[in-house]
Coordinates of C-alpha atoms and ligand atoms in Angstrom, one line a residue:
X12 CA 207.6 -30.8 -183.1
X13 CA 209.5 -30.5 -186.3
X14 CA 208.5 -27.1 -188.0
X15 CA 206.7 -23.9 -187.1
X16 CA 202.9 -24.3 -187.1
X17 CA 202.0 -21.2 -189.3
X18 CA 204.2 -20.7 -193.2
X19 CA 204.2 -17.1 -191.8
X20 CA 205.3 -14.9 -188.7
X21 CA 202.8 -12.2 -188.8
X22 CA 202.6 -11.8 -184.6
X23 CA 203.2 -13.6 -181.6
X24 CA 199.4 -13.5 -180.9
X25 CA 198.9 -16.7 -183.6
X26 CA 202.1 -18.5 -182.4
X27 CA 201.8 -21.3 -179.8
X28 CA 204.0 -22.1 -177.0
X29 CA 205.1 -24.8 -178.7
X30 CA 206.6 -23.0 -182.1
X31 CA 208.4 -20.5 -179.1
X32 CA 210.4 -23.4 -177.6
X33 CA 211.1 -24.7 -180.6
X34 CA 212.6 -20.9 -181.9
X35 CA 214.5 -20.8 -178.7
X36 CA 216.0 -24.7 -179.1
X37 CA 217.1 -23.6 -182.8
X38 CA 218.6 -20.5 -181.7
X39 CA 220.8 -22.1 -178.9
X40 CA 222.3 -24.0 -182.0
X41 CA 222.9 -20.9 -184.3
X42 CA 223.9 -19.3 -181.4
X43 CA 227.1 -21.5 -180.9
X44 CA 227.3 -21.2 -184.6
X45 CA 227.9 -17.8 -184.8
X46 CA 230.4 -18.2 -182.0
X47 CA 232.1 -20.1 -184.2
X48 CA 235.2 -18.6 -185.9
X49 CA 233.4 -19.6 -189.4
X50 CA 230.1 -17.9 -188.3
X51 CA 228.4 -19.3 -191.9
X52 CA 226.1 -22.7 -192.2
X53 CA 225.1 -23.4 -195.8
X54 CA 221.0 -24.3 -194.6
X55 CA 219.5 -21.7 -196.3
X56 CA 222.2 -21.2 -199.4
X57 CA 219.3 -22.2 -202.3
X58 CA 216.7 -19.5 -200.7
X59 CA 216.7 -15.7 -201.4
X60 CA 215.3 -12.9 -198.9
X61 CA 214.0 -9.5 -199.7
X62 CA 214.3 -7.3 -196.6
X63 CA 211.5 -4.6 -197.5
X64 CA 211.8 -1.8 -194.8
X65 CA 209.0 0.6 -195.1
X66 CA 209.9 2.1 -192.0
X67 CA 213.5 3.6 -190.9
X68 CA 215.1 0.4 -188.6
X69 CA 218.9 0.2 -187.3
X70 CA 218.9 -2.9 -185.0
X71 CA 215.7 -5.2 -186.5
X72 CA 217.7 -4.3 -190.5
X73 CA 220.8 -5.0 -190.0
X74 CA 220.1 -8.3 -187.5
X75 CA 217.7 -10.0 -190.2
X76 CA 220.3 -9.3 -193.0
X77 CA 223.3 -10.8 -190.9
X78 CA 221.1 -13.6 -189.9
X79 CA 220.5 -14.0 -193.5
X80 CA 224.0 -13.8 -194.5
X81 CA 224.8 -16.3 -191.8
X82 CA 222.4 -19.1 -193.1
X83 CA 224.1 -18.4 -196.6
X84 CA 220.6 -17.4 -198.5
X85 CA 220.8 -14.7 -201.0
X86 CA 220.1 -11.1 -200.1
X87 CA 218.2 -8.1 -201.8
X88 CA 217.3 -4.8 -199.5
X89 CA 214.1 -2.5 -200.7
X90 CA 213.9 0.8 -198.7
X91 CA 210.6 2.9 -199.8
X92 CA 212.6 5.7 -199.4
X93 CA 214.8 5.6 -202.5
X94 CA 212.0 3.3 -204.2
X95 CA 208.9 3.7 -206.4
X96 CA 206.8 4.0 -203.9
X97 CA 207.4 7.4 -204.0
X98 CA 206.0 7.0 -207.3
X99 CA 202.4 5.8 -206.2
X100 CA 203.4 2.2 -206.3
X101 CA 200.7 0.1 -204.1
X102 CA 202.6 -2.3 -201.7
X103 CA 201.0 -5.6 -203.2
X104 CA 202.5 -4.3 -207.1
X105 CA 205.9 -3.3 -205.3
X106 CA 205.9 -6.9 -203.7
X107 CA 205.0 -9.0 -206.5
X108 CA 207.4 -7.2 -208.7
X109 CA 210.2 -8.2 -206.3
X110 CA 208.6 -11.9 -206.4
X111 CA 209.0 -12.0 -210.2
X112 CA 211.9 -11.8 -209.2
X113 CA 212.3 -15.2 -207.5
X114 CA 212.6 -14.5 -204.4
X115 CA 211.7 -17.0 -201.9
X116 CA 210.7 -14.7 -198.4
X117 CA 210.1 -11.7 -197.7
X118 CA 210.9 -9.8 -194.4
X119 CA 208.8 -6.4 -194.0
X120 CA 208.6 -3.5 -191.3
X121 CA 205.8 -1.0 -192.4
X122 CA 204.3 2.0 -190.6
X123 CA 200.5 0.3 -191.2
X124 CA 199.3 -2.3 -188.5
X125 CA 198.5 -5.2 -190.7
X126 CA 200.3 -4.4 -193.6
X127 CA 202.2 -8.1 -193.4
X128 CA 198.7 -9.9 -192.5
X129 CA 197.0 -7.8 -195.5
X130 CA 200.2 -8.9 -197.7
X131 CA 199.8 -13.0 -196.5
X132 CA 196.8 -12.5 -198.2
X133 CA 198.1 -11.9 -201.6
X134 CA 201.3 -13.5 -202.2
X135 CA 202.3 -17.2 -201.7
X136 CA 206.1 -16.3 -199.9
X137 CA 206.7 -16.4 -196.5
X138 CA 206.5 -13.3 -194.5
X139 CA 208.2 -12.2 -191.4
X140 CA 206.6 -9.3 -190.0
X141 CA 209.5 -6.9 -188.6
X142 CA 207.4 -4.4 -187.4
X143 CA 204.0 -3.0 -188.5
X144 CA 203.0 0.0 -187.0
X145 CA 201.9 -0.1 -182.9
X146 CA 200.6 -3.7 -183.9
X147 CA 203.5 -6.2 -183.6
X148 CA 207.1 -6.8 -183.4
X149 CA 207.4 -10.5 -183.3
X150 CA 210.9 -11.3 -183.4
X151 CA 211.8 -8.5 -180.7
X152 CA 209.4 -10.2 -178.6
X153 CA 211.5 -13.6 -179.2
X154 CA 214.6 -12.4 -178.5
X155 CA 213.6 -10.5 -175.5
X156 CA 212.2 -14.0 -174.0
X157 CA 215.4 -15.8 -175.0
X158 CA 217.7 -13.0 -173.5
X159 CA 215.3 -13.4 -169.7
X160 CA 215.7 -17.6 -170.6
X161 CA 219.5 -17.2 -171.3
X162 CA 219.6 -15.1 -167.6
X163 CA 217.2 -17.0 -165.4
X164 CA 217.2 -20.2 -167.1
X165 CA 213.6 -20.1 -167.2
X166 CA 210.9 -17.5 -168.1
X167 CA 208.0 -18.7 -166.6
X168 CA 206.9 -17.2 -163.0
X169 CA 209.4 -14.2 -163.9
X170 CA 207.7 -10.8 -163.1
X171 CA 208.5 -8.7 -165.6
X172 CA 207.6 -4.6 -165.7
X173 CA 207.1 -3.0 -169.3
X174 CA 207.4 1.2 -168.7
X175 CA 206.7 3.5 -170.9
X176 CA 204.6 4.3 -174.1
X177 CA 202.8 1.1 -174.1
X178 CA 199.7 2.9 -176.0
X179 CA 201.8 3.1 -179.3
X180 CA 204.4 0.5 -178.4
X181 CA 204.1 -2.9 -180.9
X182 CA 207.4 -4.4 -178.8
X183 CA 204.7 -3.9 -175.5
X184 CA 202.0 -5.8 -177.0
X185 CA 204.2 -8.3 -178.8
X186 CA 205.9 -9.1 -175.2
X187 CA 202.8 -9.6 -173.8
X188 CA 201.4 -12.3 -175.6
X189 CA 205.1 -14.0 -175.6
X190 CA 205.9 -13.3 -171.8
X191 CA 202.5 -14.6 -171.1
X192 CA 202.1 -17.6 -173.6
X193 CA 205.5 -18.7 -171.4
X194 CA 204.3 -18.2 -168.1
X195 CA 205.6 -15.2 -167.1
X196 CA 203.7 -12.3 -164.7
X197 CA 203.3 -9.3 -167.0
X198 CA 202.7 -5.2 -165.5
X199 CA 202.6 -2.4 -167.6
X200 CA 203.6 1.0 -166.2
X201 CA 203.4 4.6 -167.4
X202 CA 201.1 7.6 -167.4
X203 CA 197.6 6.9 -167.4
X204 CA 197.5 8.7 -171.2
X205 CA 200.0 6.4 -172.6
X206 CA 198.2 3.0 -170.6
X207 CA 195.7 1.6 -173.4
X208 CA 192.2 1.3 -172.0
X209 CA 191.9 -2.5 -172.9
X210 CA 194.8 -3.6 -171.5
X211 CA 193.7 -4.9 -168.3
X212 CA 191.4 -7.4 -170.8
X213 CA 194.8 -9.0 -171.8
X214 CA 195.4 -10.6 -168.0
X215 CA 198.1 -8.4 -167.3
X216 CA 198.5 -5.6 -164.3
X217 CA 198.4 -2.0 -164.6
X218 CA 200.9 0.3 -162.2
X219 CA 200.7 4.6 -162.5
X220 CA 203.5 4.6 -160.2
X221 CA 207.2 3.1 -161.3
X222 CA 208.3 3.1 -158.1
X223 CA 205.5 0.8 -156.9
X224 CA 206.5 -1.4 -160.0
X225 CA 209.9 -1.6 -159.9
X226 CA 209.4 -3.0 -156.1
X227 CA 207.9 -6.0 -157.9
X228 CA 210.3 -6.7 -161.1
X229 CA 212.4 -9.1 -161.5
X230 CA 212.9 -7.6 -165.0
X231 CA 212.4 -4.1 -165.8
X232 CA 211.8 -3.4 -170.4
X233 CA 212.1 0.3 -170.6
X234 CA 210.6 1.6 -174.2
X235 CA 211.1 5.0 -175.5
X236 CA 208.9 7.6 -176.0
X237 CA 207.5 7.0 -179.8
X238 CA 207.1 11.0 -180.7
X239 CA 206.9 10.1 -184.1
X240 CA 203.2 8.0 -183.4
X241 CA 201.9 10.9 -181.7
X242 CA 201.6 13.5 -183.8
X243 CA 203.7 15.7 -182.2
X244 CA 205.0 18.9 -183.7
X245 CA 208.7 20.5 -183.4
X246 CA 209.1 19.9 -179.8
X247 CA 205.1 19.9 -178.5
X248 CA 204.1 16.5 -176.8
X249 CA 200.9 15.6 -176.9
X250 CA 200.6 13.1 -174.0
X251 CA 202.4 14.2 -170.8
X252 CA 203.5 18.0 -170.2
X253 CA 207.1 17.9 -171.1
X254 CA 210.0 15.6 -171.6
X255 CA 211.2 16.5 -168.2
X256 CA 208.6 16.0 -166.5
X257 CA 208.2 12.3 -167.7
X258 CA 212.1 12.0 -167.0
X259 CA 210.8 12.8 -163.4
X260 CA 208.3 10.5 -162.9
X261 CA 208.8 7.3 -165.3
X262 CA 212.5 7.6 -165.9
X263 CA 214.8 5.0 -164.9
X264 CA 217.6 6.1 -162.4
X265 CA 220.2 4.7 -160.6
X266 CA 218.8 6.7 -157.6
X267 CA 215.7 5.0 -158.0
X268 CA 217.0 1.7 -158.0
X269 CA 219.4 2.1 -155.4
X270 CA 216.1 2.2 -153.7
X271 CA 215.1 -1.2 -154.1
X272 CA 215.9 -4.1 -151.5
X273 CA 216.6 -6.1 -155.1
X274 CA 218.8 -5.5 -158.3
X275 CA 216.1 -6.5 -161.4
X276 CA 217.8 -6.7 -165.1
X277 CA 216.9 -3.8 -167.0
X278 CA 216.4 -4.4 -170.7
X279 CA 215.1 -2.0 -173.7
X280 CA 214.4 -3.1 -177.2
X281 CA 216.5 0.4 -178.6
X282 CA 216.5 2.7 -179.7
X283 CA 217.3 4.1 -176.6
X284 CA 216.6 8.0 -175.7
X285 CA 218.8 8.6 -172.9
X286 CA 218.0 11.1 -170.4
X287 CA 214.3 10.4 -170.9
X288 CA 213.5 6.9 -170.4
X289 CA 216.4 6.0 -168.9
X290 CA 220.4 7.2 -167.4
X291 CA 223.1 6.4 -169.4
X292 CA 224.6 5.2 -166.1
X293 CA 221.0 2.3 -165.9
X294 CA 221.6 1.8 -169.5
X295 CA 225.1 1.4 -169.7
X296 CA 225.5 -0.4 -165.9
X297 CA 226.6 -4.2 -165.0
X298 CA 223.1 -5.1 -164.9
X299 CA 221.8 -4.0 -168.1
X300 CA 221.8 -6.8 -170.7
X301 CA 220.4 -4.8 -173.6
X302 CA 223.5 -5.4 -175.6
X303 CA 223.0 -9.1 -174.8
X304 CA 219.4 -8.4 -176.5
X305 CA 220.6 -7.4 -179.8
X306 CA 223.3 -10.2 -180.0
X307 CA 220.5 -12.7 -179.4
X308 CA 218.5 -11.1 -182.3
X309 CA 220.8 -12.2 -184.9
X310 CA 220.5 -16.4 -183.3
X311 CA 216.5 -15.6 -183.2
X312 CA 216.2 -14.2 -186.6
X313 CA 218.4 -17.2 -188.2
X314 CA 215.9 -19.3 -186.0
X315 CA 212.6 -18.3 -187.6
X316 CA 214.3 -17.7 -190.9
X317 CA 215.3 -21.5 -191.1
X318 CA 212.4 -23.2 -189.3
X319 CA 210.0 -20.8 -191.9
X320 CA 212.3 -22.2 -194.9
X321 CA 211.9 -25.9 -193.8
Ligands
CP16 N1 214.3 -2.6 -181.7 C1 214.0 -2.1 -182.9 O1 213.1 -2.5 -183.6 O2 215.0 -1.3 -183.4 P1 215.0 -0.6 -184.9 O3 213.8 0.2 -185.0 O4 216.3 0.1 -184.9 O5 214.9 -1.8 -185.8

């Protein structure tokens, strides 16, 4: 297989296993390229990218405009914030206006599920979807898979344990349909309030108790708390009785895996709310590779952004 088998990535959901391997193959390369003391390949010096962040991003931003950079295309970066948006500008007149532009793709986060499936629709550029509400966050998904490849040398058969707010969570759902599309045994854990009620329809296990969960994992994705989805006001939350209380029961803890017979890799997508999720001393230990998972965004990103571009 030569090229991706959709112009866009809106989600993992429309991807198959195929277009997967053939992100992780490409990444392996640009991965040794930007290993390289000249970090820069000229593929994608003709194209230019708009980076249109909706949505406040640290990790998924600056990894997409590196990986950008790194392929030699020319960048532009739109942040609604400090754009006419705030105007009462509708997204498909504040896209085409940067397409008169000649720009070539377009990357987008955006707080509205859909919003990049919605924009497909209407414009003739490629889109990366970098996030769009609790929907989907494709290219996390991606390099979460190639950071459990690059570890186990294989994904498939690997039981892997997403904890946390998988109700409002678009890494969650996005890791399920790539952890699963692979091979790989999927269980979900957190309160009961914060489990979607469909979930069990996607073929995946459901555990109320972490400790039951973690006995189980050979991979362990923590995922913060998202207060901001849940309408939550000064420090009310909505969904559990208190912060502390959730440490207590869902957090990650050294105690708690000192517990197990087994040492699973812990991962989290960032950003990271220690003390709630997860210790600094789980987050920052010999076993956590979630440094390794932003690293591998940057060879992922350059992946999709090249095989979207050819
Ligand atoms: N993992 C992730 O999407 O982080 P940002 O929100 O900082 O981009």
């Amino acid at each position: 297989m030569s090229g991706l088998s959709s112009k866009h990535l809106l989600g993992i959901k429309s991807l198959i296993p195929e277009d997967i391997e053939l992100i992780f193959q490409t990444a392996d390369n640009f991965k040794e390229v930007i290993n390289r003391p000249i970090k820069k390949v000229p593929s994608l010096r003709d194209l230019t990218i708009a980076n249109l962040f909706f949505e406040n991003s640290t990790r998924t931003k600056l990894s997409f405009e590196l990986a950008e950079k790194r392929l030699s295309a020319d960048v532009i970066n739109f942040s609604a914030s400090a754009s006419s948006v705030k105007k009462g500008e509708t997204l498909i007149d504040t896209v085409n206006n940067i397409l008169a532009m000649k720009v070539d793709m377009v990357v987008m986060r955006h707080p509205n599920p859909g919003a990049p499936i919605f924009l497909s629709k209407h414009i003739d550029a490629s889109i990366v979807n970098a996030g769009d509400g609790a929907h989907e966050h494709p290219t996390q998904a991606l390099l979460d898979a190639y950071s459990i490849r690059e570890e186990f040398g294989i994904v498939k058969g690997k039981n892997i344990v997403i904890v946390g707010d998988i109700l409002h969570s678009r890494v969650a759902l996005s890791n399920i349909f790539c952890l699963q599309k692979l091979g790989a045994k999927v269980t979900v854990c957190g309160p009961p309030t914060l489990i979607p009620k469909y979930i069990e329809s996607l073929g995946i296990e459901v555990e109320y108790r972490l400790d039951s969960a973690l006995a189980k994992a050979d991979i362990v994705m923590m995922l913060r708390i998202q207060l901001e989805r849940q309408g939550k006001e000064g420090n009310q939350v909505n969904y559990f009785p208190t912060l502390r209380e959730y440490h207590q029961q869902y957090g990650l803890t050294m105690e708690r895996l000192d517990r197990l017979n087994h040492t699973p890799i812990i991962m989290h997508p960032g950003p990271i709310n220690r003390g709630v999720e997860i210790s600094s001393s789980v987050a920052d230990s010999s076993t956590s590779i979630i440094l390794n998972q932003v690293e591998n965004g940057v060879a992922i990103r350059m992946a999709v952004l090249y095989l979207l571009a050819s």
